[in-house]
Amino acid sequence: MEAPYRALNALPLPLAECKVRKQGFSVCIIGGGGTGAALAYDLAQRGLDVTLLEKGELTSGTTGRHHGQLHCGARYAWADRNIARECYEESLTLSRIASGCIEYSGGFFVALSEAEAALQDRFRNCCFEAGIPATALSVETLLSIEPRISAKVRAAVRVPDGSFDAYRLAMMFFAAARNLGARVLPWQEVVGFDISAGRMKAVLYRNLLTGREERIEADFVVGATGAWTGKLGMLAGLLVPVSPAPGTMLAVQGRLVDHVISRLRPPSDGDILVPQRGLTIIGTTERRAENPDWIHPEPEDAELLKAAGEEFIPGFSALPVRAVWAAARPLSNMAGYAARGDAGGRSLSRDFSVLDHENEGISGFASIVGGKATVLRAMGEQAADLVCAKLGSNVACRTGDYALPSWRRFFDGGRP
Amino acid sequence: MKFTIFIGQATNQTRYELDADPSITVLEALEALRGGKAPEILYRHSCHHGSCGTCGALVNGTPRLICVTKLGDLGTREIHLKPLEKMERLGGLAVWPGPFFAKLPDTDYLRPSTREAGDEAFDPDQAVLRLEDCIECGLCFSACPVEGEFLGPAALLAVAVEREKHPDREKEMLDLAGGPTGVELCEKRYECSKVCPQGLAPGRKIAELRKLLG
């Protein structure tokens, strides 16, 4: 029996019913990934005049390369119940507002050894403390639902995970942002800032389609550039402690499972299987890198991931490989920032924060640091809260209340 | 291995030399060029595993997803890359796919999962909802020899799938398929089915719709 998670939630409102009252402030967002998309939609809905600049195609940095696991938070519950709880809340919210691109089917944590099986009670307790429903099921039941899983399986726990189309989820936020009047501009590379008397005045960018340099003035500028945050900060003379941490994923032909399957153990390399249409993705690995513009898998990554897949599903490593690719996650070293109290009291319990660069002497400029795909809406909300507070606007966030339009609607009305 | 990559139309073409392992994809080759000596190259990309549908381009004349096309599989060291046909061209390989999306009907993108053949243990009552196979990459739209108002293969495939999934939309879908921009404009050349990276045979679906419409 599949748990009807969707039935737990009330239906969201259509976006056409959303009334926006103009606030008279302008914001420039830099970065066209999922975070920038969620922030652009949030601010446009609160009545701000939004322009978003992305140097390449939208979602071409890290966002689109995500394996697509909609995290209920169970993966994080081992280490941090607050991050896990927030993931769960956000996964429920996304399943309401972006249901068109989400397979909300649940997931299983499987123990493939006696040692992993011995962790089951601790794992379920961690989930319980985070408010995440995690129920044990028999090995027989698991294998009746997912017959390809290795006979080595010793225990299984069902959790409300899901999977999403990483490109389409972000494009739904972009479609909503455009629908509410935001200008979403790909192929615009930021090359500098106009900062005077400690205040951000304008963003300078090059239109890569025309080669022309342009300038946009804004009341507030937010960097949402993920693994590029360190690079962007340098353009403003700031040292923002974020560097790229590439992770490799591998997709084989064949939909081997219908649910997200995770190893029942604390997070490590090669411990997640995600079904993606007719493919099965195994992720991930983690390394460090210098340049987020040239992220590629190392040869040994594919072998490691195939071997990890083989542990889940006998025969995995012999299947035809559709693709091996890497994505540059933003890795932040926030130790030096921990005491500053940026962006509200909750930030220290999260894995993302909004840095107000007024603390480094540039007002009207902030950066979103860290985070993960499942919490993109919450990241947008927190950054929008900071922007609105700084500008003296007190409109509340409503992005959880309305259904996002289809990604197809982003392309309505001609080029932005 | 040394490859020569040409980007753009014959009249406005840029040539790049690249020493690369033939097992890398065309997209990885472009990423290597853009991350190094040619930061000006424009191309669309997102998922890097053939799921998003953004990275279509003409590779030596054939529409392909460059993220799952390996240099070594092309049978030549000269690789000519051009933007997809019928899209709005932005420069380099980049296009605005608005003309393609404008033709797609609003259809349900989820369907009950069915396992591959041979999975006897699978119980259809436990079927989960999964994403549709069409990734809306527009390769079929680009390859289709029919110009003008024709809805095109991807849109008619979506119409056929929606009709099967949602009997309540049967009339609406058949009206679209049987309308002046529908199946009657298809020239039955099956270029769509040849280039579909998901193996979805939109040409056959169009033929089925035509049969239904009588």
PDB file of N, CA, C and O in Angstrom, chain A residues 57 59-60 64-65 99 102-103 105 145-148 167-168 178 187 209 255 258-259 276-277 281 294 297 322-323 325 407-409 411 414-416, chain B residues 31 43-52 54 68 88 90 96-97 101 105-107 109-110 113 115-116 119 126 128-132 135-136 198:
ATOM      1  N   GLU A  57      22.590  29.621 -19.343  1.00  0.00           N
ATOM      2  CA  GLU A  57      21.185  29.255 -19.381  1.00  0.00           C
ATOM      3  C   GLU A  57      20.726  29.081 -17.934  1.00  0.00           C
ATOM      4  O   GLU A  57      21.513  28.747 -17.047  1.00  0.00           O
ATOM      5  N   THR A  59      19.453  27.451 -14.666  1.00  0.00           N
ATOM      6  CA  THR A  59      19.686  26.134 -14.040  1.00  0.00           C
ATOM      7  C   THR A  59      20.890  25.375 -14.604  1.00  0.00           C
ATOM      8  O   THR A  59      21.012  24.173 -14.418  1.00  0.00           O
ATOM      9  N   SER A  60      21.803  26.082 -15.306  1.00  0.00           N
ATOM     10  CA  SER A  60      22.915  25.361 -15.933  1.00  0.00           C
ATOM     11  C   SER A  60      24.100  25.154 -14.986  1.00  0.00           C
ATOM     12  O   SER A  60      25.049  24.456 -15.330  1.00  0.00           O
ATOM     13  N   GLY A  64      20.276  22.028 -12.130  1.00  0.00           N
ATOM     14  CA  GLY A  64      19.735  21.025 -13.038  1.00  0.00           C
ATOM     15  C   GLY A  64      20.381  19.669 -12.891  1.00  0.00           C
ATOM     16  O   GLY A  64      19.811  18.652 -13.277  1.00  0.00           O
ATOM     17  N   ARG A  65      21.586  19.634 -12.326  1.00  0.00           N
ATOM     18  CA  ARG A  65      22.334  18.377 -12.271  1.00  0.00           C
ATOM     19  C   ARG A  65      22.011  17.551 -11.033  1.00  0.00           C
ATOM     20  O   ARG A  65      22.562  16.478 -10.828  1.00  0.00           O
ATOM     21  N   SER A  99       3.352  19.922  -7.594  1.00  0.00           N
ATOM     22  CA  SER A  99       3.088  18.484  -7.725  1.00  0.00           C
ATOM     23  C   SER A  99       3.315  17.977  -9.148  1.00  0.00           C
ATOM     24  O   SER A  99       3.587  16.798  -9.345  1.00  0.00           O
ATOM     25  N   ILE A 102       6.783  16.275  -9.508  1.00  0.00           N
ATOM     26  CA  ILE A 102       7.276  15.482  -8.379  1.00  0.00           C
ATOM     27  C   ILE A 102       6.646  14.096  -8.367  1.00  0.00           C
ATOM     28  O   ILE A 102       5.434  13.956  -8.520  1.00  0.00           O
ATOM     29  N   GLU A 103       7.480  13.081  -8.220  1.00  0.00           N
ATOM     30  CA  GLU A 103       6.995  11.730  -7.943  1.00  0.00           C
ATOM     31  C   GLU A 103       7.019  11.599  -6.424  1.00  0.00           C
ATOM     32  O   GLU A 103       8.075  11.372  -5.835  1.00  0.00           O
ATOM     33  N   SER A 105       6.273   9.458  -3.995  1.00  0.00           N
ATOM     34  CA  SER A 105       5.920   8.055  -3.814  1.00  0.00           C
ATOM     35  C   SER A 105       6.462   7.442  -2.541  1.00  0.00           C
ATOM     36  O   SER A 105       6.205   6.280  -2.256  1.00  0.00           O
ATOM     37  N   ILE A 145       7.534  -4.919  -3.017  1.00  0.00           N
ATOM     38  CA  ILE A 145       7.381  -3.601  -3.643  1.00  0.00           C
ATOM     39  C   ILE A 145       8.570  -3.302  -4.564  1.00  0.00           C
ATOM     40  O   ILE A 145       8.403  -2.770  -5.658  1.00  0.00           O
ATOM     41  N   GLU A 146       9.762  -3.632  -4.106  1.00  0.00           N
ATOM     42  CA  GLU A 146      10.978  -3.370  -4.886  1.00  0.00           C
ATOM     43  C   GLU A 146      11.755  -4.686  -5.047  1.00  0.00           C
ATOM     44  O   GLU A 146      12.752  -4.943  -4.358  1.00  0.00           O
ATOM     45  N   PRO A 147      11.319  -5.527  -5.988  1.00  0.00           N
ATOM     46  CA  PRO A 147      11.882  -6.884  -6.072  1.00  0.00           C
ATOM     47  C   PRO A 147      13.340  -6.948  -6.497  1.00  0.00           C
ATOM     48  O   PRO A 147      13.971  -7.996  -6.360  1.00  0.00           O
ATOM     49  N   ARG A 148      13.890  -5.876  -7.032  1.00  0.00           N
ATOM     50  CA  ARG A 148      15.285  -5.942  -7.492  1.00  0.00           C
ATOM     51  C   ARG A 148      16.304  -5.726  -6.378  1.00  0.00           C
ATOM     52  O   ARG A 148      17.500  -5.936  -6.584  1.00  0.00           O
ATOM     53  N   TYR A 167      15.322  20.277 -13.156  1.00  0.00           N
ATOM     54  CA  TYR A 167      15.186  21.405 -14.085  1.00  0.00           C
ATOM     55  C   TYR A 167      13.775  21.986 -14.005  1.00  0.00           C
ATOM     56  O   TYR A 167      13.591  23.191 -13.853  1.00  0.00           O
ATOM     57  N   ARG A 168      12.786  21.092 -14.071  1.00  0.00           N
ATOM     58  CA  ARG A 168      11.407  21.583 -14.132  1.00  0.00           C
ATOM     59  C   ARG A 168      10.948  22.223 -12.824  1.00  0.00           C
ATOM     60  O   ARG A 168      10.159  23.165 -12.835  1.00  0.00           O
ATOM     61  N   ARG A 178       8.014  35.095 -13.569  1.00  0.00           N
ATOM     62  CA  ARG A 178       7.727  35.836 -14.811  1.00  0.00           C
ATOM     63  C   ARG A 178       6.259  36.235 -14.856  1.00  0.00           C
ATOM     64  O   ARG A 178       5.910  37.346 -15.266  1.00  0.00           O
ATOM     65  N   TRP A 187      21.957  34.576 -19.909  1.00  0.00           N
ATOM     66  CA  TRP A 187      23.027  35.038 -20.798  1.00  0.00           C
ATOM     67  C   TRP A 187      23.512  36.437 -20.433  1.00  0.00           C
ATOM     68  O   TRP A 187      23.925  37.207 -21.301  1.00  0.00           O
ATOM     69  N   LEU A 209      24.784  37.880 -25.396  1.00  0.00           N
ATOM     70  CA  LEU A 209      24.178  37.749 -26.723  1.00  0.00           C
ATOM     71  C   LEU A 209      24.579  38.907 -27.622  1.00  0.00           C
ATOM     72  O   LEU A 209      24.679  38.764 -28.836  1.00  0.00           O
ATOM     73  N   ARG A 255      14.467   1.624 -15.323  1.00  0.00           N
ATOM     74  CA  ARG A 255      13.875   2.086 -14.070  1.00  0.00           C
ATOM     75  C   ARG A 255      13.840   0.880 -13.145  1.00  0.00           C
ATOM     76  O   ARG A 255      12.934   0.054 -13.195  1.00  0.00           O
ATOM     77  N   ASP A 258      10.971   2.055  -8.069  1.00  0.00           N
ATOM     78  CA  ASP A 258       9.937   3.078  -8.188  1.00  0.00           C
ATOM     79  C   ASP A 258       9.972   4.079  -7.040  1.00  0.00           C
ATOM     80  O   ASP A 258       9.173   5.011  -6.996  1.00  0.00           O
ATOM     81  N   HIS A 259      10.882   3.841  -6.088  1.00  0.00           N
ATOM     82  CA  HIS A 259      10.987   4.706  -4.918  1.00  0.00           C
ATOM     83  C   HIS A 259      12.453   5.060  -4.718  1.00  0.00           C
ATOM     84  O   HIS A 259      13.342   4.338  -5.178  1.00  0.00           O
ATOM     85  N   GLN A 276      14.468   8.036 -12.153  1.00  0.00           N
ATOM     86  CA  GLN A 276      14.238   9.270 -12.927  1.00  0.00           C
ATOM     87  C   GLN A 276      13.753   8.840 -14.309  1.00  0.00           C
ATOM     88  O   GLN A 276      14.548   8.424 -15.142  1.00  0.00           O
ATOM     89  N   ARG A 277      12.435   8.856 -14.502  1.00  0.00           N
ATOM     90  CA  ARG A 277      11.814   8.320 -15.732  1.00  0.00           C
ATOM     91  C   ARG A 277      12.324   6.900 -15.975  1.00  0.00           C
ATOM     92  O   ARG A 277      12.181   6.060 -15.105  1.00  0.00           O
ATOM     93  N   ILE A 281      19.373   6.577 -11.032  1.00  0.00           N
ATOM     94  CA  ILE A 281      20.554   7.373 -10.709  1.00  0.00           C
ATOM     95  C   ILE A 281      21.124   6.915  -9.378  1.00  0.00           C
ATOM     96  O   ILE A 281      20.370   6.703  -8.419  1.00  0.00           O
ATOM     97  N   TRP A 294      34.410  24.537 -14.327  1.00  0.00           N
ATOM     98  CA  TRP A 294      34.870  23.348 -15.032  1.00  0.00           C
ATOM     99  C   TRP A 294      34.854  22.184 -14.050  1.00  0.00           C
ATOM    100  O   TRP A 294      35.861  21.792 -13.487  1.00  0.00           O
ATOM    101  N   PRO A 297      33.430  14.706 -13.762  1.00  0.00           N
ATOM    102  CA  PRO A 297      33.651  13.518 -12.937  1.00  0.00           C
ATOM    103  C   PRO A 297      35.080  13.016 -13.076  1.00  0.00           C
ATOM    104  O   PRO A 297      35.660  13.100 -14.155  1.00  0.00           O
ATOM    105  N   ARG A 322      23.857   5.579 -18.921  1.00  0.00           N
ATOM    106  CA  ARG A 322      23.312   6.700 -19.695  1.00  0.00           C
ATOM    107  C   ARG A 322      24.227   7.920 -19.581  1.00  0.00           C
ATOM    108  O   ARG A 322      24.479   8.609 -20.551  1.00  0.00           O
ATOM    109  N   ALA A 323      24.706   8.177 -18.380  1.00  0.00           N
ATOM    110  CA  ALA A 323      25.560   9.352 -18.198  1.00  0.00           C
ATOM    111  C   ALA A 323      26.263   9.296 -16.855  1.00  0.00           C
ATOM    112  O   ALA A 323      25.774   8.663 -15.912  1.00  0.00           O
ATOM    113  N   TRP A 325      28.036  12.327 -14.459  1.00  0.00           N
ATOM    114  CA  TRP A 325      28.208  13.774 -14.453  1.00  0.00           C
ATOM    115  C   TRP A 325      28.478  14.258 -13.043  1.00  0.00           C
ATOM    116  O   TRP A 325      28.275  13.524 -12.083  1.00  0.00           O
ATOM    117  N   TRP A 407       6.211  24.590 -15.852  1.00  0.00           N
ATOM    118  CA  TRP A 407       7.452  25.090 -16.450  1.00  0.00           C
ATOM    119  C   TRP A 407       7.214  25.525 -17.888  1.00  0.00           C
ATOM    120  O   TRP A 407       7.894  26.400 -18.383  1.00  0.00           O
ATOM    121  N   ARG A 408       6.233  24.913 -18.547  1.00  0.00           N
ATOM    122  CA  ARG A 408       5.970  25.265 -19.955  1.00  0.00           C
ATOM    123  C   ARG A 408       5.550  26.725 -20.083  1.00  0.00           C
ATOM    124  O   ARG A 408       5.777  27.359 -21.105  1.00  0.00           O
ATOM    125  N   ARG A 409       4.923  27.235 -19.023  1.00  0.00           N
ATOM    126  CA  ARG A 409       4.422  28.618 -19.066  1.00  0.00           C
ATOM    127  C   ARG A 409       5.550  29.635 -18.977  1.00  0.00           C
ATOM    128  O   ARG A 409       5.345  30.808 -19.246  1.00  0.00           O
ATOM    129  N   PHE A 411       7.821  29.879 -20.976  1.00  0.00           N
ATOM    130  CA  PHE A 411       8.161  30.260 -22.340  1.00  0.00           C
ATOM    131  C   PHE A 411       7.058  31.068 -23.013  1.00  0.00           C
ATOM    132  O   PHE A 411       7.164  31.414 -24.186  1.00  0.00           O
ATOM    133  N   GLY A 414       7.055  35.228 -25.323  1.00  0.00           N
ATOM    134  CA  GLY A 414       8.302  35.639 -25.968  1.00  0.00           C
ATOM    135  C   GLY A 414       9.479  35.724 -25.019  1.00  0.00           C
ATOM    136  O   GLY A 414       9.346  35.537 -23.808  1.00  0.00           O
ATOM    137  N   ARG A 415      10.642  36.007 -25.590  1.00  0.00           N
ATOM    138  CA  ARG A 415      11.874  36.057 -24.800  1.00  0.00           C
ATOM    139  C   ARG A 415      11.814  37.166 -23.767  1.00  0.00           C
ATOM    140  O   ARG A 415      11.365  38.256 -24.062  1.00  0.00           O
ATOM    141  N   PRO A 416      12.310  36.877 -22.549  1.00  0.00           N
ATOM    142  CA  PRO A 416      12.306  37.921 -21.524  1.00  0.00           C
ATOM    143  C   PRO A 416      13.301  39.037 -21.850  1.00  0.00           C
ATOM    144  O   PRO A 416      14.243  38.820 -22.564  1.00  0.00           O
TER     145      PRO A 416
ATOM    146  N   GLU B  31      32.103  22.262 -22.395  1.00  0.00           N
ATOM    147  CA  GLU B  31      32.412  22.751 -21.049  1.00  0.00           C
ATOM    148  C   GLU B  31      33.919  22.953 -20.883  1.00  0.00           C
ATOM    149  O   GLU B  31      34.362  23.928 -20.270  1.00  0.00           O
ATOM    150  N   TYR B  43      25.693  27.827 -25.207  1.00  0.00           N
ATOM    151  CA  TYR B  43      24.896  26.624 -25.436  1.00  0.00           C
ATOM    152  C   TYR B  43      24.030  26.418 -24.214  1.00  0.00           C
ATOM    153  O   TYR B  43      24.381  26.810 -23.106  1.00  0.00           O
ATOM    154  N   ARG B  44      22.889  25.761 -24.414  1.00  0.00           N
ATOM    155  CA  ARG B  44      21.985  25.479 -23.297  1.00  0.00           C
ATOM    156  C   ARG B  44      22.350  24.121 -22.697  1.00  0.00           C
ATOM    157  O   ARG B  44      22.683  23.197 -23.421  1.00  0.00           O
ATOM    158  N   HIS B  45      22.257  24.021 -21.389  1.00  0.00           N
ATOM    159  CA  HIS B  45      22.456  22.739 -20.724  1.00  0.00           C
ATOM    160  C   HIS B  45      21.934  22.864 -19.308  1.00  0.00           C
ATOM    161  O   HIS B  45      21.835  23.961 -18.766  1.00  0.00           O
ATOM    162  N   SER B  46      21.560  21.719 -18.720  1.00  0.00           N
ATOM    163  CA  SER B  46      21.108  21.765 -17.335  1.00  0.00           C
ATOM    164  C   SER B  46      21.423  20.466 -16.608  1.00  0.00           C
ATOM    165  O   SER B  46      22.274  20.438 -15.733  1.00  0.00           O
ATOM    166  N   CYS B  47      20.786  19.337 -17.010  1.00  0.00           N
ATOM    167  CA  CYS B  47      20.885  18.143 -16.149  1.00  0.00           C
ATOM    168  C   CYS B  47      22.111  17.279 -16.413  1.00  0.00           C
ATOM    169  O   CYS B  47      22.539  16.528 -15.547  1.00  0.00           O
ATOM    170  N   HIS B  48      22.653  17.326 -17.618  1.00  0.00           N
ATOM    171  CA  HIS B  48      23.830  16.520 -17.989  1.00  0.00           C
ATOM    172  C   HIS B  48      23.577  15.017 -17.984  1.00  0.00           C
ATOM    173  O   HIS B  48      24.528  14.241 -17.970  1.00  0.00           O
ATOM    174  N   HIS B  49      22.308  14.562 -17.971  1.00  0.00           N
ATOM    175  CA  HIS B  49      22.071  13.114 -18.088  1.00  0.00           C
ATOM    176  C   HIS B  49      20.847  12.775 -18.929  1.00  0.00           C
ATOM    177  O   HIS B  49      20.288  11.689 -18.809  1.00  0.00           O
ATOM    178  N   GLY B  50      20.459  13.707 -19.798  1.00  0.00           N
ATOM    179  CA  GLY B  50      19.386  13.380 -20.733  1.00  0.00           C
ATOM    180  C   GLY B  50      17.996  13.379 -20.118  1.00  0.00           C
ATOM    181  O   GLY B  50      17.135  12.631 -20.564  1.00  0.00           O
ATOM    182  N   SER B  51      17.760  14.220 -19.112  1.00  0.00           N
ATOM    183  CA  SER B  51      16.424  14.278 -18.501  1.00  0.00           C
ATOM    184  C   SER B  51      15.728  15.624 -18.662  1.00  0.00           C
ATOM    185  O   SER B  51      14.505  15.684 -18.632  1.00  0.00           O
ATOM    186  N   CYS B  52      16.512  16.701 -18.808  1.00  0.00           N
ATOM    187  CA  CYS B  52      15.872  18.025 -18.820  1.00  0.00           C
ATOM    188  C   CYS B  52      15.402  18.419 -20.211  1.00  0.00           C
ATOM    189  O   CYS B  52      14.402  19.097 -20.371  1.00  0.00           O
ATOM    190  N   THR B  54      17.197  20.309 -22.431  1.00  0.00           N
ATOM    191  CA  THR B  54      17.615  21.646 -22.873  1.00  0.00           C
ATOM    192  C   THR B  54      18.717  21.637 -23.923  1.00  0.00           C
ATOM    193  O   THR B  54      18.890  22.616 -24.633  1.00  0.00           O
ATOM    194  N   VAL B  68      24.453  13.384 -23.938  1.00  0.00           N
ATOM    195  CA  VAL B  68      24.585  11.920 -23.980  1.00  0.00           C
ATOM    196  C   VAL B  68      25.154  11.454 -25.328  1.00  0.00           C
ATOM    197  O   VAL B  68      25.000  10.305 -25.709  1.00  0.00           O
ATOM    198  N   GLU B  88      14.009  29.887 -31.869  1.00  0.00           N
ATOM    199  CA  GLU B  88      14.526  31.246 -32.027  1.00  0.00           C
ATOM    200  C   GLU B  88      16.015  31.219 -31.677  1.00  0.00           C
ATOM    201  O   GLU B  88      16.388  30.851 -30.562  1.00  0.00           O
ATOM    202  N   LEU B  90      19.700  32.370 -30.612  1.00  0.00           N
ATOM    203  CA  LEU B  90      20.246  33.436 -29.752  1.00  0.00           C
ATOM    204  C   LEU B  90      21.711  33.700 -30.032  1.00  0.00           C
ATOM    205  O   LEU B  90      22.239  34.746 -29.671  1.00  0.00           O
ATOM    206  N   TRP B  96      16.042  30.003 -28.019  1.00  0.00           N
ATOM    207  CA  TRP B  96      14.870  30.218 -27.162  1.00  0.00           C
ATOM    208  C   TRP B  96      13.805  29.251 -27.675  1.00  0.00           C
ATOM    209  O   TRP B  96      13.358  29.364 -28.825  1.00  0.00           O
ATOM    210  N   PRO B  97      13.411  28.256 -26.832  1.00  0.00           N
ATOM    211  CA  PRO B  97      12.518  27.222 -27.349  1.00  0.00           C
ATOM    212  C   PRO B  97      11.042  27.598 -27.323  1.00  0.00           C
ATOM    213  O   PRO B  97      10.178  26.720 -27.439  1.00  0.00           O
ATOM    214  N   PHE B 101       7.482  25.259 -27.223  1.00  0.00           N
ATOM    215  CA  PHE B 101       6.584  25.149 -26.063  1.00  0.00           C
ATOM    216  C   PHE B 101       5.203  25.734 -26.357  1.00  0.00           C
ATOM    217  O   PHE B 101       4.208  25.308 -25.777  1.00  0.00           O
ATOM    218  N   PRO B 105       0.334  21.170 -25.678  1.00  0.00           N
ATOM    219  CA  PRO B 105      -0.897  21.370 -24.917  1.00  0.00           C
ATOM    220  C   PRO B 105      -0.625  21.223 -23.421  1.00  0.00           C
ATOM    221  O   PRO B 105       0.395  20.656 -23.029  1.00  0.00           O
ATOM    222  N   ASP B 106      -1.522  21.742 -22.582  1.00  0.00           N
ATOM    223  CA  ASP B 106      -1.384  21.562 -21.132  1.00  0.00           C
ATOM    224  C   ASP B 106      -1.841  20.160 -20.786  1.00  0.00           C
ATOM    225  O   ASP B 106      -3.029  19.868 -20.766  1.00  0.00           O
ATOM    226  N   THR B 107      -0.898  19.299 -20.533  1.00  0.00           N
ATOM    227  CA  THR B 107      -1.252  17.916 -20.228  1.00  0.00           C
ATOM    228  C   THR B 107      -0.597  17.493 -18.932  1.00  0.00           C
ATOM    229  O   THR B 107       0.364  18.102 -18.468  1.00  0.00           O
ATOM    230  N   TYR B 109       1.682  15.593 -16.553  1.00  0.00           N
ATOM    231  CA  TYR B 109       3.047  15.095 -16.785  1.00  0.00           C
ATOM    232  C   TYR B 109       3.366  13.872 -15.932  1.00  0.00           C
ATOM    233  O   TYR B 109       4.479  13.401 -15.912  1.00  0.00           O
ATOM    234  N   LEU B 110       2.387  13.368 -15.198  1.00  0.00           N
ATOM    235  CA  LEU B 110       2.604  12.160 -14.391  1.00  0.00           C
ATOM    236  C   LEU B 110       1.745  11.025 -14.922  1.00  0.00           C
ATOM    237  O   LEU B 110       0.675  11.257 -15.481  1.00  0.00           O
ATOM    238  N   SER B 113       3.307   4.208 -12.940  1.00  0.00           N
ATOM    239  CA  SER B 113       4.532   3.523 -13.345  1.00  0.00           C
ATOM    240  C   SER B 113       4.212   2.102 -13.780  1.00  0.00           C
ATOM    241  O   SER B 113       3.405   1.420 -13.169  1.00  0.00           O
ATOM    242  N   ARG B 115       6.510  -1.334 -14.722  1.00  0.00           N
ATOM    243  CA  ARG B 115       7.877  -1.835 -14.783  1.00  0.00           C
ATOM    244  C   ARG B 115       8.147  -2.433 -16.149  1.00  0.00           C
ATOM    245  O   ARG B 115       7.234  -2.738 -16.912  1.00  0.00           O
ATOM    246  N   GLU B 116       9.404  -2.666 -16.394  1.00  0.00           N
ATOM    247  CA  GLU B 116       9.776  -3.308 -17.655  1.00  0.00           C
ATOM    248  C   GLU B 116       9.278  -4.748 -17.696  1.00  0.00           C
ATOM    249  O   GLU B 116       9.017  -5.358 -16.678  1.00  0.00           O
ATOM    250  N   ASP B 119       9.198  -8.345 -15.118  1.00  0.00           N
ATOM    251  CA  ASP B 119       9.154  -8.064 -13.688  1.00  0.00           C
ATOM    252  C   ASP B 119       7.864  -8.638 -13.122  1.00  0.00           C
ATOM    253  O   ASP B 119       6.946  -7.909 -12.772  1.00  0.00           O
ATOM    254  N   GLN B 126      -0.053  -1.460  -6.838  1.00  0.00           N
ATOM    255  CA  GLN B 126       0.876  -0.635  -6.060  1.00  0.00           C
ATOM    256  C   GLN B 126       1.585   0.397  -6.935  1.00  0.00           C
ATOM    257  O   GLN B 126       2.572   0.999  -6.523  1.00  0.00           O
ATOM    258  N   VAL B 128       3.044   3.457  -8.554  1.00  0.00           N
ATOM    259  CA  VAL B 128       3.227   4.834  -8.122  1.00  0.00           C
ATOM    260  C   VAL B 128       3.065   5.739  -9.343  1.00  0.00           C
ATOM    261  O   VAL B 128       3.102   5.270 -10.482  1.00  0.00           O
ATOM    262  N   LEU B 129       2.904   7.031  -9.093  1.00  0.00           N
ATOM    263  CA  LEU B 129       2.856   7.981 -10.201  1.00  0.00           C
ATOM    264  C   LEU B 129       4.277   8.424 -10.524  1.00  0.00           C
ATOM    265  O   LEU B 129       5.035   8.800  -9.640  1.00  0.00           O
ATOM    266  N   ARG B 130       4.631   8.360 -11.797  1.00  0.00           N
ATOM    267  CA  ARG B 130       5.974   8.763 -12.219  1.00  0.00           C
ATOM    268  C   ARG B 130       5.885   9.773 -13.361  1.00  0.00           C
ATOM    269  O   ARG B 130       4.821   9.947 -13.978  1.00  0.00           O
ATOM    270  N   LEU B 131       7.002  10.440 -13.616  1.00  0.00           N
ATOM    271  CA  LEU B 131       7.030  11.453 -14.676  1.00  0.00           C
ATOM    272  C   LEU B 131       6.924  10.798 -16.051  1.00  0.00           C
ATOM    273  O   LEU B 131       7.393   9.680 -16.264  1.00  0.00           O
ATOM    274  N   GLU B 132       6.326  11.510 -16.974  1.00  0.00           N
ATOM    275  CA  GLU B 132       6.235  11.050 -18.362  1.00  0.00           C
ATOM    276  C   GLU B 132       7.632  10.923 -18.973  1.00  0.00           C
ATOM    277  O   GLU B 132       8.580  11.587 -18.542  1.00  0.00           O
ATOM    278  N   ILE B 135      10.782  14.340 -22.683  1.00  0.00           N
ATOM    279  CA  ILE B 135      11.516  15.378 -21.956  1.00  0.00           C
ATOM    280  C   ILE B 135      11.424  16.726 -22.670  1.00  0.00           C
ATOM    281  O   ILE B 135      12.117  17.667 -22.316  1.00  0.00           O
ATOM    282  N   GLU B 136      10.561  16.810 -23.689  1.00  0.00           N
ATOM    283  CA  GLU B 136      10.264  18.095 -24.337  1.00  0.00           C
ATOM    284  C   GLU B 136      11.531  18.782 -24.828  1.00  0.00           C
ATOM    285  O   GLU B 136      11.710  19.980 -24.671  1.00  0.00           O
ATOM    286  N   GLN B 198      14.403   9.446 -26.345  1.00  0.00           N
ATOM    287  CA  GLN B 198      13.720   8.600 -25.365  1.00  0.00           C
ATOM    288  C   GLN B 198      13.085   7.395 -26.038  1.00  0.00           C
ATOM    289  O   GLN B 198      12.392   6.607 -25.368  1.00  0.00           O
TER     290      GLN B 198
END
